[in-house]
Tab-separated table of C-alpha atoms and ligand atoms in Angstrom:
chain	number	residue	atom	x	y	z
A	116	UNK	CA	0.000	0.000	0.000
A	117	UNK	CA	0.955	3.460	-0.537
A	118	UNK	CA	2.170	5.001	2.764
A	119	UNK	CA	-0.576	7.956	3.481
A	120	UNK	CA	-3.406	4.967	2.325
A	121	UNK	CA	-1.622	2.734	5.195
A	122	UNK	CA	-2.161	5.495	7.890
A	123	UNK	CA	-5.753	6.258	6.653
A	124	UNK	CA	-6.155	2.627	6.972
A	125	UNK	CA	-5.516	1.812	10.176
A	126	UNK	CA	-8.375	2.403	12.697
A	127	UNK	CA	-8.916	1.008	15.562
A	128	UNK	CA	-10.884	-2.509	15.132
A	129	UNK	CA	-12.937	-3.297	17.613
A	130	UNK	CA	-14.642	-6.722	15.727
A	131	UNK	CA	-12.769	-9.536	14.068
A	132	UNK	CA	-13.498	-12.204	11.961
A	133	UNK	CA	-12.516	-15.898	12.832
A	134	UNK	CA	-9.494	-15.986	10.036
A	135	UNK	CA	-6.836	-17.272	11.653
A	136	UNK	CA	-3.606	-15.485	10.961
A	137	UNK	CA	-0.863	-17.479	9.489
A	138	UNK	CA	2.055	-17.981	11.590
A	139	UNK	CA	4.689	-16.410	8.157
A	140	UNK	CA	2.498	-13.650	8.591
A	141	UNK	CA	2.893	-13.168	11.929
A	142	UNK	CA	6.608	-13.616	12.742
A	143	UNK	CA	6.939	-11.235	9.423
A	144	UNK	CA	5.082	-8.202	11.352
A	145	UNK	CA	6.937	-9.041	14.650
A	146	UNK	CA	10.596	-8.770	12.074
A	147	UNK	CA	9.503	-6.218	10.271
A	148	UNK	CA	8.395	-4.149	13.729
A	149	UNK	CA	11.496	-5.046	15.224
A	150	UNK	CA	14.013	-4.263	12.910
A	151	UNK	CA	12.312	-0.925	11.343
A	152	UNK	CA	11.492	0.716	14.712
A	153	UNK	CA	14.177	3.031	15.720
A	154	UNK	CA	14.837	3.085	19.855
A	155	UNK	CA	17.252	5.076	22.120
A	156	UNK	CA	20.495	4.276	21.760
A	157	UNK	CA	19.085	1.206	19.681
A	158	UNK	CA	18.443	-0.706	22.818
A	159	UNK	CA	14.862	-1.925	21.721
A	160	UNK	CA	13.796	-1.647	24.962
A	161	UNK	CA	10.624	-4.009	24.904
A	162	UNK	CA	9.507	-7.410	24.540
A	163	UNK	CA	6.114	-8.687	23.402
A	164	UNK	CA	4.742	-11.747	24.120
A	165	UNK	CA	2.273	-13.503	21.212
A	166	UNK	CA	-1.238	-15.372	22.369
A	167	UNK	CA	-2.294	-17.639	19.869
A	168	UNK	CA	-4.339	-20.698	20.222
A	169	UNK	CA	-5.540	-22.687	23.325
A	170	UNK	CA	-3.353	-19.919	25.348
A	171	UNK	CA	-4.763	-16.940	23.563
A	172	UNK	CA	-8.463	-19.260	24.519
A	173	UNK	CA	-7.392	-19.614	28.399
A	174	UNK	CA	-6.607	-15.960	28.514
A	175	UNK	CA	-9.934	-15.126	27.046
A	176	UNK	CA	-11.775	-17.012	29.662
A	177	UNK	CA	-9.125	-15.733	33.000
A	178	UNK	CA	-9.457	-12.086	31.816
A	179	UNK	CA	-13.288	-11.837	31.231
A	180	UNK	CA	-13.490	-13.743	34.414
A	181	UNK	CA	-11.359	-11.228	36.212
A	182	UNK	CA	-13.238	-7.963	34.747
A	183	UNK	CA	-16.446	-9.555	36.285
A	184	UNK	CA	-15.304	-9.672	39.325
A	185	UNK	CA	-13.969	-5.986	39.623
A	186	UNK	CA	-16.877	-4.942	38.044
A	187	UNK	CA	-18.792	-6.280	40.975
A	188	UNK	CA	-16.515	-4.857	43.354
A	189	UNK	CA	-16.567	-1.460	41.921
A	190	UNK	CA	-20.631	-1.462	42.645
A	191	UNK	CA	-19.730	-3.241	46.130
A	192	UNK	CA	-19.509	-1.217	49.629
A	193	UNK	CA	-16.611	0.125	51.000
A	194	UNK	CA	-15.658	-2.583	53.407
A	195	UNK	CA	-16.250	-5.386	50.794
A	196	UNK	CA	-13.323	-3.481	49.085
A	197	UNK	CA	-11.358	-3.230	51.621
A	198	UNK	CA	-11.993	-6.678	52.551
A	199	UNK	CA	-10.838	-8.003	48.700
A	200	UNK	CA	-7.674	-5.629	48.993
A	201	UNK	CA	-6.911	-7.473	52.208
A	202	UNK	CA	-7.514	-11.086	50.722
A	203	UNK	CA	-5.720	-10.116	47.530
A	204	UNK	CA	-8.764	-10.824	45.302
A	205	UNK	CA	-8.144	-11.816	41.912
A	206	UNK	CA	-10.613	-9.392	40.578
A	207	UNK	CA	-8.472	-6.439	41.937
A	208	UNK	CA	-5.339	-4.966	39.208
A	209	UNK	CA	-1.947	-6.414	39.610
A	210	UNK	CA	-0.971	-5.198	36.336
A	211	UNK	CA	2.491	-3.088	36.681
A	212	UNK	CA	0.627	0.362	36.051
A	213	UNK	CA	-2.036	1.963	38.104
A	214	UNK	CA	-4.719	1.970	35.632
A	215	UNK	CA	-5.861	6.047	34.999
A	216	UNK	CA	-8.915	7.059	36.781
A	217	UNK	CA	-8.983	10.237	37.612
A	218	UNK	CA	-8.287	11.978	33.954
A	219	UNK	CA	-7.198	15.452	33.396
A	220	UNK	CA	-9.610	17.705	33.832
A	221	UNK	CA	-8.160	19.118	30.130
A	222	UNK	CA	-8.122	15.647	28.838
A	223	UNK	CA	-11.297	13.792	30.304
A	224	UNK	CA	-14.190	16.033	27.702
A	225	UNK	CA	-11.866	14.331	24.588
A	226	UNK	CA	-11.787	11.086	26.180
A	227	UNK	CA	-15.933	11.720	27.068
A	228	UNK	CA	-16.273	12.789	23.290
A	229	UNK	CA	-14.777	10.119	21.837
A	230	UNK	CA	-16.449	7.410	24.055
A	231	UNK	CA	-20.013	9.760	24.108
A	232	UNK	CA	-19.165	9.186	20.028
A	233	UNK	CA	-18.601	5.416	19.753
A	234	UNK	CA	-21.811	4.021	22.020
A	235	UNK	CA	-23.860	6.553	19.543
A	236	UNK	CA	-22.000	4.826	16.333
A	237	UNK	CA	-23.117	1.699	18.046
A	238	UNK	CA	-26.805	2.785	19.086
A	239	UNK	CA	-26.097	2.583	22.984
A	240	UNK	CA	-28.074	4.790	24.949
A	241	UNK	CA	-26.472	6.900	27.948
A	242	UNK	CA	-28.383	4.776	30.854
A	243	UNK	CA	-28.027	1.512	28.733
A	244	UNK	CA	-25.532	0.422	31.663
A	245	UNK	CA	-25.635	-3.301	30.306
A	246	UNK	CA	-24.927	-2.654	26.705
A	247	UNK	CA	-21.547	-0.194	27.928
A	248	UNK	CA	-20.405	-2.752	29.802
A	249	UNK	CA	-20.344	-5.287	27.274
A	250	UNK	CA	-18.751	-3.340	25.009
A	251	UNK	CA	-16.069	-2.956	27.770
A	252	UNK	CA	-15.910	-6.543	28.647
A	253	UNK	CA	-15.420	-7.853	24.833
A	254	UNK	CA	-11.692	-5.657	25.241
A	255	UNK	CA	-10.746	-8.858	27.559
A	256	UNK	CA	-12.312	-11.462	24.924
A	257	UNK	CA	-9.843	-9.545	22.622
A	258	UNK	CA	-12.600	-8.795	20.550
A	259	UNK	CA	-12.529	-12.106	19.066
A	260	UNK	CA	-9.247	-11.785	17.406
A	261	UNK	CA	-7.355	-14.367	17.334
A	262	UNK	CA	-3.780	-13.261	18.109
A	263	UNK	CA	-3.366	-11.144	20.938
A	264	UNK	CA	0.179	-9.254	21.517
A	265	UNK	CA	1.255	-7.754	25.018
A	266	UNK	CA	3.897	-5.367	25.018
A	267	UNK	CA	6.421	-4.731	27.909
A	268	UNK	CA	8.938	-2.298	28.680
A	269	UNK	CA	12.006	-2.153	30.297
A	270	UNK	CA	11.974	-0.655	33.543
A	271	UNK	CA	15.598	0.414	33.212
A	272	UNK	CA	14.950	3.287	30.971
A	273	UNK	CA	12.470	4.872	32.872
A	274	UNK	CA	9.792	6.598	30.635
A	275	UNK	CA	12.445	6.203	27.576
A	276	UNK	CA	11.581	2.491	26.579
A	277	UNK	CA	7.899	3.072	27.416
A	278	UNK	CA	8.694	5.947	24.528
A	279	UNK	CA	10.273	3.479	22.588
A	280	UNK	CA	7.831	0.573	23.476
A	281	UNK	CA	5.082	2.845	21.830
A	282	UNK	CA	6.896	3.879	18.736
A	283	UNK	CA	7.392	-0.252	18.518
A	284	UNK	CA	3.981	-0.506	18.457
A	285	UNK	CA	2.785	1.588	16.028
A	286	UNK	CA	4.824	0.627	13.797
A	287	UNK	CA	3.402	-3.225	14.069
A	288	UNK	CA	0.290	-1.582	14.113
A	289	UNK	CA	0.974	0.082	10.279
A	290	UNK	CA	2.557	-3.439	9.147
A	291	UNK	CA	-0.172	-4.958	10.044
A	292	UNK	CA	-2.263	-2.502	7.873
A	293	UNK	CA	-0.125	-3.241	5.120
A	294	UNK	CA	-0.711	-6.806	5.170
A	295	UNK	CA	-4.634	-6.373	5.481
A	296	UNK	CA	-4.956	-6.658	9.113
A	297	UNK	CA	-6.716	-4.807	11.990
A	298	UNK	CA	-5.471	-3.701	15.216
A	299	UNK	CA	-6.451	-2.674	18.898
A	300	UNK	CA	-4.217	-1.332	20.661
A	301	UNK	CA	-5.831	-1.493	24.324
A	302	UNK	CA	-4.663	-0.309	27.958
A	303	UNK	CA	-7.402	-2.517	29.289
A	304	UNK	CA	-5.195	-5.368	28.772
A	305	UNK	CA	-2.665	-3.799	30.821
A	306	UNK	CA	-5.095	-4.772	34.053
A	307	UNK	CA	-3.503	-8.137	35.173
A	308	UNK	CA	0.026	-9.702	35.052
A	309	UNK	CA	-0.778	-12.588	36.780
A	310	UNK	CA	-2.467	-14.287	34.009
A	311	UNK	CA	-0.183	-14.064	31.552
A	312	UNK	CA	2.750	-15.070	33.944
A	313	UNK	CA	0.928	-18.360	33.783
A	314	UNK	CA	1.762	-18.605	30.031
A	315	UNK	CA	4.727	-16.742	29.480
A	316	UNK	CA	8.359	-16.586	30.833
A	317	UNK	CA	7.905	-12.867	31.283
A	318	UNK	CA	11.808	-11.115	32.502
A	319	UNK	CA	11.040	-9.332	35.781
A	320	UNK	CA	12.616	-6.363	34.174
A	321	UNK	CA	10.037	-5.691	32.361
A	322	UNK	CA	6.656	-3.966	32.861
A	323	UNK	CA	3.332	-4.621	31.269
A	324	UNK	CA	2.111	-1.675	29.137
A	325	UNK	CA	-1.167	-2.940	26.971
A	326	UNK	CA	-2.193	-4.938	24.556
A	327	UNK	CA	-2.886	-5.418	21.093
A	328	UNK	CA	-5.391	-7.422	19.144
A	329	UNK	CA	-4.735	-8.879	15.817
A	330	UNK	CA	-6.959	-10.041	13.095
A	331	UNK	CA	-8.711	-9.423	10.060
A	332	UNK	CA	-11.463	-6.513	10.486
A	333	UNK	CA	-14.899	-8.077	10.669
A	334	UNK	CA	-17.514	-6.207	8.367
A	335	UNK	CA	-19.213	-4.294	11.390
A	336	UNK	CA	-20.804	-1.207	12.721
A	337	UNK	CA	-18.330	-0.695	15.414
A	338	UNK	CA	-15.613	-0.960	12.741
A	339	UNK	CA	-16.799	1.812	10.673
A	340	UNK	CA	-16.243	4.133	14.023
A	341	UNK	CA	-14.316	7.096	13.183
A	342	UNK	CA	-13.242	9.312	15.957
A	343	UNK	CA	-12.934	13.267	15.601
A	344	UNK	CA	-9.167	14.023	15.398
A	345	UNK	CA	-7.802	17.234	17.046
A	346	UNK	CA	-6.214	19.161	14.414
A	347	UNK	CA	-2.206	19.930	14.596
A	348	UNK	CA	-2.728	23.809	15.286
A	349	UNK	CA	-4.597	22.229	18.522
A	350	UNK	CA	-1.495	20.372	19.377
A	351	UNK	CA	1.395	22.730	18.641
A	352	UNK	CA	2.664	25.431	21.075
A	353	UNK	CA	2.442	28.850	20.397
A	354	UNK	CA	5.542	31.142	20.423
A	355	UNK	CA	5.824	33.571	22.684
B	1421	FMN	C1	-2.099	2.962	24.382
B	1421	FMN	C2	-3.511	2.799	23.869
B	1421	FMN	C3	-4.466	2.158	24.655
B	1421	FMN	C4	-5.773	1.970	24.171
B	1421	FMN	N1	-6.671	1.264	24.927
B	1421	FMN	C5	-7.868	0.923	24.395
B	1421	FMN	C6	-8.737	0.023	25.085
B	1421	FMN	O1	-8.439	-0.467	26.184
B	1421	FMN	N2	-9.910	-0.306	24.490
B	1421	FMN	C7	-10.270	0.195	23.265
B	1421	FMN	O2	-11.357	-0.161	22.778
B	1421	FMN	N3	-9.472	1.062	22.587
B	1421	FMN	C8	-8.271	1.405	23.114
B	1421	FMN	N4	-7.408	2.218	22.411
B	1421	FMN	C9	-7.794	2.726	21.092
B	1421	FMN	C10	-8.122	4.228	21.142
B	1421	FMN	O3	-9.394	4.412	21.714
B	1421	FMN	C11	-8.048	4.767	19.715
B	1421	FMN	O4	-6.716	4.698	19.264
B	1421	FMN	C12	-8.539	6.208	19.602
B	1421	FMN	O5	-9.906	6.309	19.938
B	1421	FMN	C13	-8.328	6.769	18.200
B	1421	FMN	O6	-8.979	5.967	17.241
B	1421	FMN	P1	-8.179	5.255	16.055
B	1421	FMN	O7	-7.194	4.276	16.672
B	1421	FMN	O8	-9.218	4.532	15.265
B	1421	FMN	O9	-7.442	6.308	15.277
B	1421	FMN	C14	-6.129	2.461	22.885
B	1421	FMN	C15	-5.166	3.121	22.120
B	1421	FMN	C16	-3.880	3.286	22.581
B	1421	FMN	C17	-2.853	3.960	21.696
């Protein structure tokens, strides 16, 4: 593809199909990622780990499992909270970021415009509670991709191979464009460590950032969501 038709291209895909995505095709996106990403001091600072399979299927099943339990926390009383914190309950975080709650009060009206945007794409009404949160819980079915990629960082770099981490993964991201594929990057899969730990030899020197779901883009409504871009003249500076 021409370059500017491979950034138009990619969007975030929220539904896959079943396809399954040869194994050339992966390890060519994880090469071509790798070796075309530039890092500091070319120290390619990150590691991903691939889901495929009956893993990618027991991860499905944990992390689903897991979001339904913290969504039943978040509803439940203060000392049932405490009471889970104390007993270490599996439906709490122990991903290796605290996941953002509180946002900016400059950044939360994007992040309400762009979410306000996608339930109306999707026909979800603001007190259809049900409908929101099943849009939320199909993040931790992966949307029913079937690859899913988690990225880590080296905590030895500080904020420098997170930098680098994310510049790694957009540049998967537009490969995978290339070769026909959708993406997702998501920080919801950033929630829980413990589950993949199960499946992966993951180095203690590195941090879970988010995930990524790969497949080929199922002919959907969410699919066709487009969100409303700030322009550059929003973004740049102003001299003094
Ligand atoms: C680091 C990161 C984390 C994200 N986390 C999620 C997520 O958990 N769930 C989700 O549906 N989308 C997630 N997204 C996708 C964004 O919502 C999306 O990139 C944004 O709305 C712009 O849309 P576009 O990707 O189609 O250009 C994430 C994107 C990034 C870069």
């Amino acid at each position: 593809m021409e370059f500017n038709d491979v950034l138009d291209a990619r969007r975030s895909t929220r539904a896959f199909t079943q396809q399954p995505v040869p194994d050339t095709v992966l390890d060519a996106l994880l090469d071509r990622a790798a070796t075309a990403s530039p890092s500091w001091s070319n120290t390619q600072p990150y590691q991903v780990a691939v889901a495929t399979g009956a893993v990618l299927d027991d991860l499905r099943g944990e992390l689903s499992r897991r979001f339904e339990r913290l969504s039943r926390l978040q509803k439940a009383p203060a000392w049932k909270k405490a009471l889970a914190a104390l007993r270490r309950d599996p439906g709490l975080p122990d991903g290796d970021f605290r996941p953002v709650v509180d946002y900016p009060d400059d950044l939360q009206p994007r992040r309400v415009a762009t979410g306000r945007a996608l339930y109306q794409r999707l026909g979800i009404g603001r007190a259809d509670k049900a409908a929101r949160h099943q849009q939320m819980a199909a993040n931790f079915r992966f949307f029913d991709a079937p690859v899913a990629l988690f990225v880590f960082a080296h905590r030895g770099l500080d904020v420098y191979s997170v930098l680098d981490a994310g510049i790694f993964l957009q540049t998967l991201m537009l490969a995978a464009t290339d070769q026909g594929l959708g993406s997702c990057a998501q920080g919801a899969l950033g929630l829980w460590r413990s589950p993949l730990e199960k499946h992966f030899r993951i180095p203690a020197r590195y941090q879970l950032l988010c995930g990524l779901s790969l497949g080929y883009r199922a002919d959907a409504t969410v699919n066709t969501f487009q969100p409303d871009k700030l322009p550059a003249s929003a973004l740049r500076i102003p001299v003094r």
